[in-house]
mmCIF file of C-alpha atoms in Angstrom:
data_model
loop_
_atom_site.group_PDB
_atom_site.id
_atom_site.type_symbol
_atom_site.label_atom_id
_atom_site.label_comp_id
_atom_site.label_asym_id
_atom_site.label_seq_id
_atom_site.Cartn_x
_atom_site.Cartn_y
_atom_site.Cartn_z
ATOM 1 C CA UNK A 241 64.941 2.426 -43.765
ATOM 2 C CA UNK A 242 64.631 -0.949 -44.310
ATOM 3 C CA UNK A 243 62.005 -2.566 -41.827
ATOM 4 C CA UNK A 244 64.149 -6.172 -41.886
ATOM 5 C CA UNK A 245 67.349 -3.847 -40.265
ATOM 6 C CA UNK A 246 66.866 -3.252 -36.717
ATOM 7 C CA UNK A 247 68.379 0.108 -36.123
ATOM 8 C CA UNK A 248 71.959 -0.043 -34.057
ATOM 9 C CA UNK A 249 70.201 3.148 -31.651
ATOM 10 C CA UNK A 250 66.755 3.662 -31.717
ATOM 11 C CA UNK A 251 65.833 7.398 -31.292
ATOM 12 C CA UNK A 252 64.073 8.240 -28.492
ATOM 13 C CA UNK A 253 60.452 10.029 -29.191
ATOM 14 C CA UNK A 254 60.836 13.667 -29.481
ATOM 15 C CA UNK A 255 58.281 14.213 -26.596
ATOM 16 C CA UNK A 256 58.566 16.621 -23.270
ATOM 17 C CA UNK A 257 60.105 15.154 -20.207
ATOM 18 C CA UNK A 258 56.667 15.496 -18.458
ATOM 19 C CA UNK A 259 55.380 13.413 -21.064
ATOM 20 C CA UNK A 260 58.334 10.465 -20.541
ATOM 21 C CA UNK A 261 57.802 10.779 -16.956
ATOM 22 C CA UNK A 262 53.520 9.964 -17.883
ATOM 23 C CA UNK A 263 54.921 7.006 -19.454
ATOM 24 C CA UNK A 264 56.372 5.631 -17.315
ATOM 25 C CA UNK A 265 54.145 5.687 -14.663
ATOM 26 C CA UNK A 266 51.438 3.666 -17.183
ATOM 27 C CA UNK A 267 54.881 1.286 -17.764
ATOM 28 C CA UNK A 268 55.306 1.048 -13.665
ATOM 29 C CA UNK A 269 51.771 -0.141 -13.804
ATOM 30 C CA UNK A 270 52.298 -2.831 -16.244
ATOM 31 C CA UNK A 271 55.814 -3.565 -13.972
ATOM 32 C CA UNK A 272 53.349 -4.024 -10.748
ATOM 33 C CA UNK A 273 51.018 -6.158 -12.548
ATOM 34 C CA UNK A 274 54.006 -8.550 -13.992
ATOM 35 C CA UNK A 275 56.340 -8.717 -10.299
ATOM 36 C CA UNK A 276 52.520 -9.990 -8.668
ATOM 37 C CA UNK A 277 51.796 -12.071 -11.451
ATOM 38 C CA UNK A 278 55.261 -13.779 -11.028
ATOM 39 C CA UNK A 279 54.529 -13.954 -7.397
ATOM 40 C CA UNK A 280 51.643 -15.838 -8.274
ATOM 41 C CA UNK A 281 53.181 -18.123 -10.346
ATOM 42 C CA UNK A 282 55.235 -18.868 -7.470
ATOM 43 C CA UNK A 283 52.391 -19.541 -5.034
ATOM 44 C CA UNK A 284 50.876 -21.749 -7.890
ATOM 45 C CA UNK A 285 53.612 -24.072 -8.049
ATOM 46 C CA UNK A 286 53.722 -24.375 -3.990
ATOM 47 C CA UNK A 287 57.567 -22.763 -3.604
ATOM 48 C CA UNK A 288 58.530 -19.847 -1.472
ATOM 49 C CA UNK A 289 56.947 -16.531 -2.491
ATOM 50 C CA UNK A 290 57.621 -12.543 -1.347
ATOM 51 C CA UNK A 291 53.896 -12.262 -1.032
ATOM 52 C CA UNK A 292 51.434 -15.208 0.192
ATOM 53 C CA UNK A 293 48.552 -13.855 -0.880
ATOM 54 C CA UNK A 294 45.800 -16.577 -1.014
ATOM 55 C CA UNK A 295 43.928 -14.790 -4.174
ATOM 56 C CA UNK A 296 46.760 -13.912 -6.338
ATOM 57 C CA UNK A 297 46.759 -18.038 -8.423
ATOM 58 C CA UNK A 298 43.168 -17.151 -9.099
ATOM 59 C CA UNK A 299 43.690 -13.867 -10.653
ATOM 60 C CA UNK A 300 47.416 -15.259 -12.028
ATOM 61 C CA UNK A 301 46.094 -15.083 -15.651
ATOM 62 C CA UNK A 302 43.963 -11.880 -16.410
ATOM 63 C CA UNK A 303 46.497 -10.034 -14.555
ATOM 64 C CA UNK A 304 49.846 -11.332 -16.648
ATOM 65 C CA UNK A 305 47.859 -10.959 -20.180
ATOM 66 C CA UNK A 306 46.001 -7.836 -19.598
ATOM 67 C CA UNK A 307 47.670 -6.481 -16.663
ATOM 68 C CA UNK A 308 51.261 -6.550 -18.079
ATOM 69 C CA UNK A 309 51.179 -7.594 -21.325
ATOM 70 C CA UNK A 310 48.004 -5.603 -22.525
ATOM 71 C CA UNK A 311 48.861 -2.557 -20.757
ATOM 72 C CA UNK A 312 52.343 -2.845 -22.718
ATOM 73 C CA UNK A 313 50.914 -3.060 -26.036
ATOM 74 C CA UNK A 314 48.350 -0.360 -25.345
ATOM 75 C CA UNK A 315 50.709 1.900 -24.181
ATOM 76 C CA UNK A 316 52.818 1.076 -27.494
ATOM 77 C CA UNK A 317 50.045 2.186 -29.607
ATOM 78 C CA UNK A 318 48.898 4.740 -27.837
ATOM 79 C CA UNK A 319 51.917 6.448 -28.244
ATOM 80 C CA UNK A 320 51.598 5.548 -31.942
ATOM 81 C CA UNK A 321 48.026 7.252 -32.411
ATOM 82 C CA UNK A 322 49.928 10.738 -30.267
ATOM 83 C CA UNK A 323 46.482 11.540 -28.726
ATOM 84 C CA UNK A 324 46.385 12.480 -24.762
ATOM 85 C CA UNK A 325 43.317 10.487 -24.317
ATOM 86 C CA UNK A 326 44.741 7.607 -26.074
ATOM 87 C CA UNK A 327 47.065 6.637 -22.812
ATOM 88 C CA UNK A 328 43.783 6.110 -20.327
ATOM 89 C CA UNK A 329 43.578 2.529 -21.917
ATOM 90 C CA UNK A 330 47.012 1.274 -20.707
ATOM 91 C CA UNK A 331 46.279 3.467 -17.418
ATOM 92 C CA UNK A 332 42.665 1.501 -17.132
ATOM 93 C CA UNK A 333 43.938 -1.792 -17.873
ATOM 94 C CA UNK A 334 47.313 -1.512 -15.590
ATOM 95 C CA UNK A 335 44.467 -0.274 -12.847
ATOM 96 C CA UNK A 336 42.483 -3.151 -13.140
ATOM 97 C CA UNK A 337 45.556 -5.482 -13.093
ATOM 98 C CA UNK A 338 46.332 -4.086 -9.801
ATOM 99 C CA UNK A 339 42.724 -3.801 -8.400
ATOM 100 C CA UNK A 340 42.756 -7.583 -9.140
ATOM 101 C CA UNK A 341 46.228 -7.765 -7.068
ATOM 102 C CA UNK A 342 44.682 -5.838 -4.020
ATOM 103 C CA UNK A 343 41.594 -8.382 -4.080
ATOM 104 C CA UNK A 344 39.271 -5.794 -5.625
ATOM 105 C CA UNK A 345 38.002 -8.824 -7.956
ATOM 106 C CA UNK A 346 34.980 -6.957 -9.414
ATOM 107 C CA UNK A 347 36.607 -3.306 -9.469
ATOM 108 C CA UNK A 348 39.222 -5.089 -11.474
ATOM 109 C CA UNK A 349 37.044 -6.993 -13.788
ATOM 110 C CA UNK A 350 35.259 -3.869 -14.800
ATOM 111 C CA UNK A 351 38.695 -1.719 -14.899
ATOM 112 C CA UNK A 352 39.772 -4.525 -17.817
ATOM 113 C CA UNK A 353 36.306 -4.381 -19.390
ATOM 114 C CA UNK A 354 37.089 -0.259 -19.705
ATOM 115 C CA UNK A 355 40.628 -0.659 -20.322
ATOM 116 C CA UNK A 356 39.636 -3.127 -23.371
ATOM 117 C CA UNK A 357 37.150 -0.642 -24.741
ATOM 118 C CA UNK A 358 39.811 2.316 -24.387
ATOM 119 C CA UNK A 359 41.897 0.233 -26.359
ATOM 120 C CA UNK A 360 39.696 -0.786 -29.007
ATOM 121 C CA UNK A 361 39.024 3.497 -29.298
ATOM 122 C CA UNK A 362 42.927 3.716 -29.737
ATOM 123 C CA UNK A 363 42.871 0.876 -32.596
ATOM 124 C CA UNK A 364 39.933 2.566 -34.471
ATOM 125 C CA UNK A 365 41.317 5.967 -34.410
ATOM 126 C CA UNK A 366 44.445 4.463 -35.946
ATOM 127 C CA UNK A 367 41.877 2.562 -38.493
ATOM 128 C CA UNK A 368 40.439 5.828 -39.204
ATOM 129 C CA UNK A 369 44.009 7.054 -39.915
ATOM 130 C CA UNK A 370 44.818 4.312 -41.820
ATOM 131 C CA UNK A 371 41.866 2.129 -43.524
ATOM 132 C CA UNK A 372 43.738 -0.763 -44.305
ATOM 133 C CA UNK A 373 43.614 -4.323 -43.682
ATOM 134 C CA UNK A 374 46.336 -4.477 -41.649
ATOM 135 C CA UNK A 375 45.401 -2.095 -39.089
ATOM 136 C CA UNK A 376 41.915 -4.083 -38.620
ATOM 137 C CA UNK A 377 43.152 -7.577 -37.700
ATOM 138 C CA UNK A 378 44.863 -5.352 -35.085
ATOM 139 C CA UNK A 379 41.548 -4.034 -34.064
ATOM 140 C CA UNK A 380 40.138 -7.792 -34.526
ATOM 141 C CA UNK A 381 42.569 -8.477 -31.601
ATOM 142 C CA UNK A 382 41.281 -6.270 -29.120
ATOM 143 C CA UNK A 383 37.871 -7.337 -29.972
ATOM 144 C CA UNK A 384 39.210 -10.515 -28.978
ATOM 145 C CA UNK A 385 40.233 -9.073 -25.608
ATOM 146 C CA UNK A 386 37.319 -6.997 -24.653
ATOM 147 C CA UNK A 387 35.055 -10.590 -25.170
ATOM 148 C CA UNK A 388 37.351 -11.754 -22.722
ATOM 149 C CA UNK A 389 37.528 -9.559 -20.204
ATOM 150 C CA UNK A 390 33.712 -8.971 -20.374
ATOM 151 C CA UNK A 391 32.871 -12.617 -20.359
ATOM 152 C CA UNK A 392 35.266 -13.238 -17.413
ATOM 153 C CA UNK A 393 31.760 -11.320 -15.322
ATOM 154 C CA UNK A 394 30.263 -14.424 -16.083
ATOM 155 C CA UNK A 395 32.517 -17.284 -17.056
ATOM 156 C CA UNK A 396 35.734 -19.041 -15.069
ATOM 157 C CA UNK A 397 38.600 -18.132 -17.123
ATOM 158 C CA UNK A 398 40.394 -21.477 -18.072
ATOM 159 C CA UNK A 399 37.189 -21.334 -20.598
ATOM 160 C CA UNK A 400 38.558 -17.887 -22.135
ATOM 161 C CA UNK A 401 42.096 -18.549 -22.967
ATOM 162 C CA UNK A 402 41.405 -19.214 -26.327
ATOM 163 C CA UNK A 403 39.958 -15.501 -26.668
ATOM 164 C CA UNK A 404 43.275 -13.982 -24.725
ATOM 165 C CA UNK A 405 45.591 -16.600 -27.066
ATOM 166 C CA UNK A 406 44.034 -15.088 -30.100
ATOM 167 C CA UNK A 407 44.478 -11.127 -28.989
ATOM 168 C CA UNK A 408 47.892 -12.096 -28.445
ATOM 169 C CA UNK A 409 48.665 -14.034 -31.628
ATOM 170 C CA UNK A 410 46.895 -11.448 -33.565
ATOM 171 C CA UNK A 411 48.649 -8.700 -32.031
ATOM 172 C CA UNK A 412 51.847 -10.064 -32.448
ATOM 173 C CA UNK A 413 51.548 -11.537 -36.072
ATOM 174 C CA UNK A 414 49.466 -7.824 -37.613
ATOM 175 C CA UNK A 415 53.019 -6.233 -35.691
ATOM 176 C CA UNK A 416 55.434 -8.683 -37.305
ATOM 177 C CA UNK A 417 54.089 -7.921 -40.899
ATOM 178 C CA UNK A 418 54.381 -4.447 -40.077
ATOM 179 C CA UNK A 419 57.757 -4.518 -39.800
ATOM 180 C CA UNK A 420 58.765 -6.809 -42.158
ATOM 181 C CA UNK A 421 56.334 -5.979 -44.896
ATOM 182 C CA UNK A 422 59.262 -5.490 -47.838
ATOM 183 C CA UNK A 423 61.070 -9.015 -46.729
ATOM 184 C CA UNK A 424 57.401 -10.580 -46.733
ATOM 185 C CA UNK A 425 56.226 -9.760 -49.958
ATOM 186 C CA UNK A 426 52.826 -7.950 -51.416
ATOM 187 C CA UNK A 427 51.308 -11.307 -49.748
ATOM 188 C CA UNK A 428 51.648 -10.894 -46.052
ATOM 189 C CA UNK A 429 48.432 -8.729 -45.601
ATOM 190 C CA UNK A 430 46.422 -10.817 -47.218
ATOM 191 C CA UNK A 431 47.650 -13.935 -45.512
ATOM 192 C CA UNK A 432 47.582 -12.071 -42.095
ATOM 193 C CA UNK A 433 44.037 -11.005 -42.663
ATOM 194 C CA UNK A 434 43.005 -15.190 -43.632
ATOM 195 C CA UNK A 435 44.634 -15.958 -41.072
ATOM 196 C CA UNK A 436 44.201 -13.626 -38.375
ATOM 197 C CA UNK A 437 40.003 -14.053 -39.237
ATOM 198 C CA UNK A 438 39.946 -18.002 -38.707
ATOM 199 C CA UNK A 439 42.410 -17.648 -35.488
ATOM 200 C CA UNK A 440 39.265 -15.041 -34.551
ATOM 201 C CA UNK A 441 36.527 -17.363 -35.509
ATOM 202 C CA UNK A 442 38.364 -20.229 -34.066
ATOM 203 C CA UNK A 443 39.175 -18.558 -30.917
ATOM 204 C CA UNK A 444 35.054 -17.477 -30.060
ATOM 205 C CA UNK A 445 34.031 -20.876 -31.118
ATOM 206 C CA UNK A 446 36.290 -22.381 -28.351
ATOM 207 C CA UNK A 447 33.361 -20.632 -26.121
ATOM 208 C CA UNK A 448 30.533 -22.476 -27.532
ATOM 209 C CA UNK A 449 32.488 -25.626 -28.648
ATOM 210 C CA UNK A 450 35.409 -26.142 -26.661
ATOM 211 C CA UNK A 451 36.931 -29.433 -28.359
ATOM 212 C CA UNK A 452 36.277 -28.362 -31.536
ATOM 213 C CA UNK A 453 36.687 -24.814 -31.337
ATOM 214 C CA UNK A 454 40.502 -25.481 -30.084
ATOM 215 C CA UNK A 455 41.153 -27.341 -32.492
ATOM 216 C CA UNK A 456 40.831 -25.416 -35.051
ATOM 217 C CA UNK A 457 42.614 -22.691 -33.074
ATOM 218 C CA UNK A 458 45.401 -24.782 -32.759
ATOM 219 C CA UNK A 459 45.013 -25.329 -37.021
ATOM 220 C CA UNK A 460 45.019 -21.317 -37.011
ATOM 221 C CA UNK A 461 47.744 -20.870 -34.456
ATOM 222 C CA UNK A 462 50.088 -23.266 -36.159
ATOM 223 C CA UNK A 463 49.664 -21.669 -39.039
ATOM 224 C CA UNK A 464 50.437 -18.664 -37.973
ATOM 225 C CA UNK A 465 53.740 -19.928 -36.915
ATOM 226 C CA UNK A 466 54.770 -21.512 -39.934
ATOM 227 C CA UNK A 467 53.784 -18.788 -42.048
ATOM 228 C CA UNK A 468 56.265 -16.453 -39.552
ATOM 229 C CA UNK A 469 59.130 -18.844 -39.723
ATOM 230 C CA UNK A 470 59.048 -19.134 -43.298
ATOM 231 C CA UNK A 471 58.441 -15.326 -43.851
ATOM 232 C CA UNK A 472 59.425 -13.112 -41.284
ATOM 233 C CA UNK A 473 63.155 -12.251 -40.959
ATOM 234 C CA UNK A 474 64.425 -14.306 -38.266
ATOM 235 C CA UNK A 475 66.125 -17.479 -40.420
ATOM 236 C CA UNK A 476 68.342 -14.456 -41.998
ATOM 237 C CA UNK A 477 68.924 -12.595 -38.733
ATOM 238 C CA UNK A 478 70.275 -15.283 -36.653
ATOM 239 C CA UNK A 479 73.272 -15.675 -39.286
ATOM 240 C CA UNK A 480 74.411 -12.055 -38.637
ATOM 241 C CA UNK A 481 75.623 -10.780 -35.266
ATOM 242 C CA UNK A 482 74.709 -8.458 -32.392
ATOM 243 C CA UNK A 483 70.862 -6.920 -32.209
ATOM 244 C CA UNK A 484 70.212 -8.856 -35.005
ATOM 245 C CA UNK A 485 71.489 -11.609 -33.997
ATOM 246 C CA UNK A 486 69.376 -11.467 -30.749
ATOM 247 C CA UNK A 487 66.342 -10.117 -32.064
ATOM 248 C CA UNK A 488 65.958 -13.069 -34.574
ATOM 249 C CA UNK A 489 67.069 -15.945 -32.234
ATOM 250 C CA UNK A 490 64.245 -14.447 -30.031
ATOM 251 C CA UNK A 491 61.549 -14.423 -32.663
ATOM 252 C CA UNK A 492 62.493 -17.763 -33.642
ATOM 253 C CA UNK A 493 62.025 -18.975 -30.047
ATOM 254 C CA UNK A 494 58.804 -17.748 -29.959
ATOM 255 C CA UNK A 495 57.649 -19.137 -32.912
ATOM 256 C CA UNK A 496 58.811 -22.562 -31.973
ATOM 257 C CA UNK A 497 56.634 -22.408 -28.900
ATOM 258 C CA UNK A 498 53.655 -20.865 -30.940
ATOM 259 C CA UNK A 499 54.187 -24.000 -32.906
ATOM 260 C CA UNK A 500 54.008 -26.557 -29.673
ATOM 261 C CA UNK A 501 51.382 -24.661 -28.814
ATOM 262 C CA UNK A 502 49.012 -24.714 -31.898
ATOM 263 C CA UNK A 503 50.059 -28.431 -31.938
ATOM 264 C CA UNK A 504 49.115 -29.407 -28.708
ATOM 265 C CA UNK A 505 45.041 -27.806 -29.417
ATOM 266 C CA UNK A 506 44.739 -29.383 -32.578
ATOM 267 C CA UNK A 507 45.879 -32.530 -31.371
ATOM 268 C CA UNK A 508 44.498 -32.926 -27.977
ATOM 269 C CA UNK A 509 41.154 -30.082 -28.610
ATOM 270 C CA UNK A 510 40.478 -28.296 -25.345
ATOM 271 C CA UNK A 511 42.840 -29.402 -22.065
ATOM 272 C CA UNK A 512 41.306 -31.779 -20.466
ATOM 273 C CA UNK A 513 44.572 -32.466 -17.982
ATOM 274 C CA UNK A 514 46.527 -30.372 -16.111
ATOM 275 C CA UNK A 515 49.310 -30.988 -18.166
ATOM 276 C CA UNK A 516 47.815 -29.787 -20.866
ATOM 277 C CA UNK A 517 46.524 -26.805 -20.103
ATOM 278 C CA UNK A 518 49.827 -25.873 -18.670
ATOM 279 C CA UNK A 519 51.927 -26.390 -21.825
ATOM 280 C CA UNK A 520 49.156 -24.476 -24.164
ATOM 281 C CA UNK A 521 49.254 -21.579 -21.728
ATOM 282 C CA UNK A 522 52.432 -21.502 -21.196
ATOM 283 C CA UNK A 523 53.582 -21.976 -24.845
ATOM 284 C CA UNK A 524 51.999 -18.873 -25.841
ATOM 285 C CA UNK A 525 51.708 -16.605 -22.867
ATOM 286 C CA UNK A 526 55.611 -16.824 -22.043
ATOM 287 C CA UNK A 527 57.228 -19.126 -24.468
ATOM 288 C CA UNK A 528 55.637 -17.032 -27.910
ATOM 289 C CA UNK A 529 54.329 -13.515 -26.061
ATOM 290 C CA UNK A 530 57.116 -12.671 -23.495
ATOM 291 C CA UNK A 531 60.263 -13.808 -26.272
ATOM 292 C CA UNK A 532 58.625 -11.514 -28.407
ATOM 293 C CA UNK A 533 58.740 -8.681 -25.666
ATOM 294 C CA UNK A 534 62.737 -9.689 -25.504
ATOM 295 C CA UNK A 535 62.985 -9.326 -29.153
ATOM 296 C CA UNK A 536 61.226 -5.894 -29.636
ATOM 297 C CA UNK A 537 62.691 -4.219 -26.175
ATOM 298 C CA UNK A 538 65.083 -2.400 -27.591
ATOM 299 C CA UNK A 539 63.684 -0.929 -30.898
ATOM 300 C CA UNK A 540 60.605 -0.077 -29.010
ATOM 301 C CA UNK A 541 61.332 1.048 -25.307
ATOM 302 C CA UNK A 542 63.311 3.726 -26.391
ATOM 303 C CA UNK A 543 59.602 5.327 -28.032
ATOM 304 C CA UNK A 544 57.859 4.544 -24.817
ATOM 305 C CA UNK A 545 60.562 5.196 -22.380
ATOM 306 C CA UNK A 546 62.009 8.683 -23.863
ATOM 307 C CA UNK A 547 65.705 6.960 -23.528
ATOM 308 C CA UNK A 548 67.599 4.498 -25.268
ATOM 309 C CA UNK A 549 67.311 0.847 -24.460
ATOM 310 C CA UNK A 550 71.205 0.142 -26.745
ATOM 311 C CA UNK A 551 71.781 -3.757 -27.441
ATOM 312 C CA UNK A 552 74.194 -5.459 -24.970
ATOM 313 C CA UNK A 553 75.045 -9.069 -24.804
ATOM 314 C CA UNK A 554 73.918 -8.942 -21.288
ATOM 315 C CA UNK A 555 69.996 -9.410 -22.898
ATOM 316 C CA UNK A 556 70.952 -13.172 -23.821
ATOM 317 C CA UNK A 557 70.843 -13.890 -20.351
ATOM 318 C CA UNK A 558 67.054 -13.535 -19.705
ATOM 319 C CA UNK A 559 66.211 -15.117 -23.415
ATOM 320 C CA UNK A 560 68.380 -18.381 -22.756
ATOM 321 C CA UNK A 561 66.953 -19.151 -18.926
ATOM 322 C CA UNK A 562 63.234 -18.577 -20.116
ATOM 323 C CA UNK A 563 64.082 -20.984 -23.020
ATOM 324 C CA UNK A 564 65.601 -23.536 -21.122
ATOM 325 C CA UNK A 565 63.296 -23.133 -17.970
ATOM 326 C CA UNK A 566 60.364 -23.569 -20.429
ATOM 327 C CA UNK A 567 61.932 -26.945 -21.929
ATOM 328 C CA UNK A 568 61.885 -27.967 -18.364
ATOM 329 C CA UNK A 569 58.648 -27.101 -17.511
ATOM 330 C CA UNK A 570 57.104 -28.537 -20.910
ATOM 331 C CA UNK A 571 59.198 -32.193 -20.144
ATOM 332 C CA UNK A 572 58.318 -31.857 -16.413
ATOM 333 C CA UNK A 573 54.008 -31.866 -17.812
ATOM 334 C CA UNK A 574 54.943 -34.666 -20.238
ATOM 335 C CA UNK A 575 56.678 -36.754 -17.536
ATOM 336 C CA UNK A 576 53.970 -36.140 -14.473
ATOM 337 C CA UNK A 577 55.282 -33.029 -13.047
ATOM 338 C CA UNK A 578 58.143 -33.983 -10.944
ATOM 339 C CA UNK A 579 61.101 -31.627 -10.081
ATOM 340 C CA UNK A 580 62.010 -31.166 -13.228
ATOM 341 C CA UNK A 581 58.298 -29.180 -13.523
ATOM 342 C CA UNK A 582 59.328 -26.956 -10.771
ATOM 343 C CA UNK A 583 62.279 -26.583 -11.682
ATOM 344 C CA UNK A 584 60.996 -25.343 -14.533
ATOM 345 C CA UNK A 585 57.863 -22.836 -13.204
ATOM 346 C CA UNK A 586 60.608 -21.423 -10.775
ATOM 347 C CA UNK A 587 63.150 -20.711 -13.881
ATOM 348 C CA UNK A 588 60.399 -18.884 -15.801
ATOM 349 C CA UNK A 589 60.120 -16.596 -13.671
ATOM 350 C CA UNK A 590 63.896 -16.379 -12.858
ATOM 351 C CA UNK A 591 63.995 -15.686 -16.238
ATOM 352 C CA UNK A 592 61.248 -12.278 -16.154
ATOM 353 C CA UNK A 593 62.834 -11.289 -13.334
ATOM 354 C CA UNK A 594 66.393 -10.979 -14.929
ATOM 355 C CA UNK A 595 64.625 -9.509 -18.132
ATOM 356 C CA UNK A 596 63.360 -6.419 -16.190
ATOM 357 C CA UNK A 597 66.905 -6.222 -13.514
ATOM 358 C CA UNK A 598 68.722 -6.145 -17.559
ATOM 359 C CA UNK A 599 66.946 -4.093 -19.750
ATOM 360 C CA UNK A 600 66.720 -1.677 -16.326
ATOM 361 C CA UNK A 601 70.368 -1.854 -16.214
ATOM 362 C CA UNK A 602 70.926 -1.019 -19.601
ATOM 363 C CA UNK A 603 68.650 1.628 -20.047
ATOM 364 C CA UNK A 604 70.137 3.380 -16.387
ATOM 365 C CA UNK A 605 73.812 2.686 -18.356
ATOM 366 C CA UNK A 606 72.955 3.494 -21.710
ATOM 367 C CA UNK A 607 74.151 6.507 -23.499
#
């Protein structure tokens, strides 16, 4: 099949129900680690939250990237690689996430040390499937990640987000040229691999150098978003209709914020206001990681969840509020963080929220 089609069903893996029902428990995991990381959010911005738990804005950040969205994409590939032992790194990290939640700060730092390293045992197994130069900017990535999580032992986090933006980016972009490899040409491998290495080198030199280490991150980052705009298949998706439709507007959302984001470290270098800091992390983390979650849902769930995840119009909802929340919360930074800010914070995570209420309605509905 042709990778730039997104399939109208996506089969379901062939798997046991036991084996669904392992699944998703590890997905439940990464669902506990997202609802407390939204809760967090909420505390962070000063509204009303379900839980006021005075440790949950410190631990806001490891627990969102490697909590939710790492124990995601580990238990993606883990089900790619097919090996039993391969699902104890999404298990490990989705532990630690929630350690973290339950104020077990040092249990859950070393949970997403092991989770990372699990990980990185899942990427080389693939490698050793498949040498090729794809497959090792993906392992690059979780390099990236176990530095982080390690060096989060020793070092406040607001210094390691350029580590956790580059296993995200790198993730993303190796998956993208995947599955669009035949629309991209014989050149998107070796552009990934330039790019994904100076994103890398860029992203560990924001630990020694932080000005000029994120600035050239933000060079590498923007990159990367240009090169997916011009390459990938969204521009030609967006003029069809239904998962198409949806899947590119949602990859072209997300690499417009990649773009605001890579602009705002190569102009500005490290954050050095609050303002700042905000848009980069938010830019990436929600704006570029979670619209790319939208886009893939349904082609992937299915794999992971042993059920179909079917395209309904419904899905829109989510991808337009966390849009327009974020163009809230980016003006409300630019403009000293007035209502319009909150505003903003509180419809990002609306916008999650109605994500997970969707895609669980859809699956429980689907045929």
């Amino acid at each position: 099949m042709n990778p730039t089609q997104a399939p109208a069903q996506p089969r379901p893996t062939a798997s046991g129900p036991r084996a669904a029902r392992g699944r998703i428990a590890l997905l439940a995991l990464g669902g506990a680690c997202l609802l407390a990381g939204l809760d967090a959010a909420l505390l962070a911005v000063g509204v009303w939250a379900p839980v006021r738990a005075g440790h949950l804005p410190d631990v806001h950040g490891m627990v969102m990237v490697l909590g939710f969205m790492g124990t995601l994409i580990a238990l993606e590939r883990a089900q790619a690689l097919r090996q039993p032992w391969a699902y104890l790194a999404p298990g490990v990290l989705g532990a630690g996430g929630v350690a973290l939640v339950l104020g077990q700060h040092l249990v859950g730092q070393l949970l997403l040390v092991q989770g990372c390293v699990l990980f990185l045992a899942v990427y080389l197994a693939l490698w050793r499937r498949a040498p090729v130069p794809l497959v090792t900017v993906q392992v690059l990535s979780v390099v990236l990640a176990a530095a982080a999580a390690a060096l989060w032992l020793v070092v406040d986090l607001a210094a390691l987000i350029g580590l956790l933006a580059g296993f995200l980016v790198l993730t993303i972009a190796s998956e993208r040229a995947e599955l669009a490899q035949l629309r991209m040409g014989r050149r998107a491998v070796p552009t990934l691999v330039v790019l994904g290495s100076w994103v890398a080198l860029a992203a560990s030199a924001t630990i020694v150098w932080p000005d000029a280490g994120a600035r050239a991150l933000g060079l590498g980052v923007l990159a990367v978003a240009l090169w997916l705009i011009r390459d990938d298949v969204p521009r030609r998706m967006v003029r069809t209709d239904g998962l198409r439709r949806y899947n590119g507007a949602a990859l072209l959302g997300g690499y417009g914020w990649l773009t605001v984001a890579g602009l705002t470290w190569l102009v500005g270098g490290a954050p050095s206001s609050d303002a700042a800091y905000d848009i980069v992390i938010h830019t990436t983390f929600l704006g570029f990681g979670v619209s790319m979650i939208m886009a893939h849902a349904p082609i992937i769930f299915p794999t992971v969840l042993g059920r179909p995840l079917p395209y309904r119009p419904v899905l829109w909802l989510p991808l337009g509020v966390l849009n327009a929340a974020l163009a809230a919360r980016v003006a409300g930074d630019l403009t000293g963080r007035g209502p319009l800010w909150e505003v903003g914070s509180v419809g990002t995570v609306l916008a999650l929220l109605l994500f997970v209420l969707t895609a669980v309605g859809v699956v429980i509905r689907g045929e």
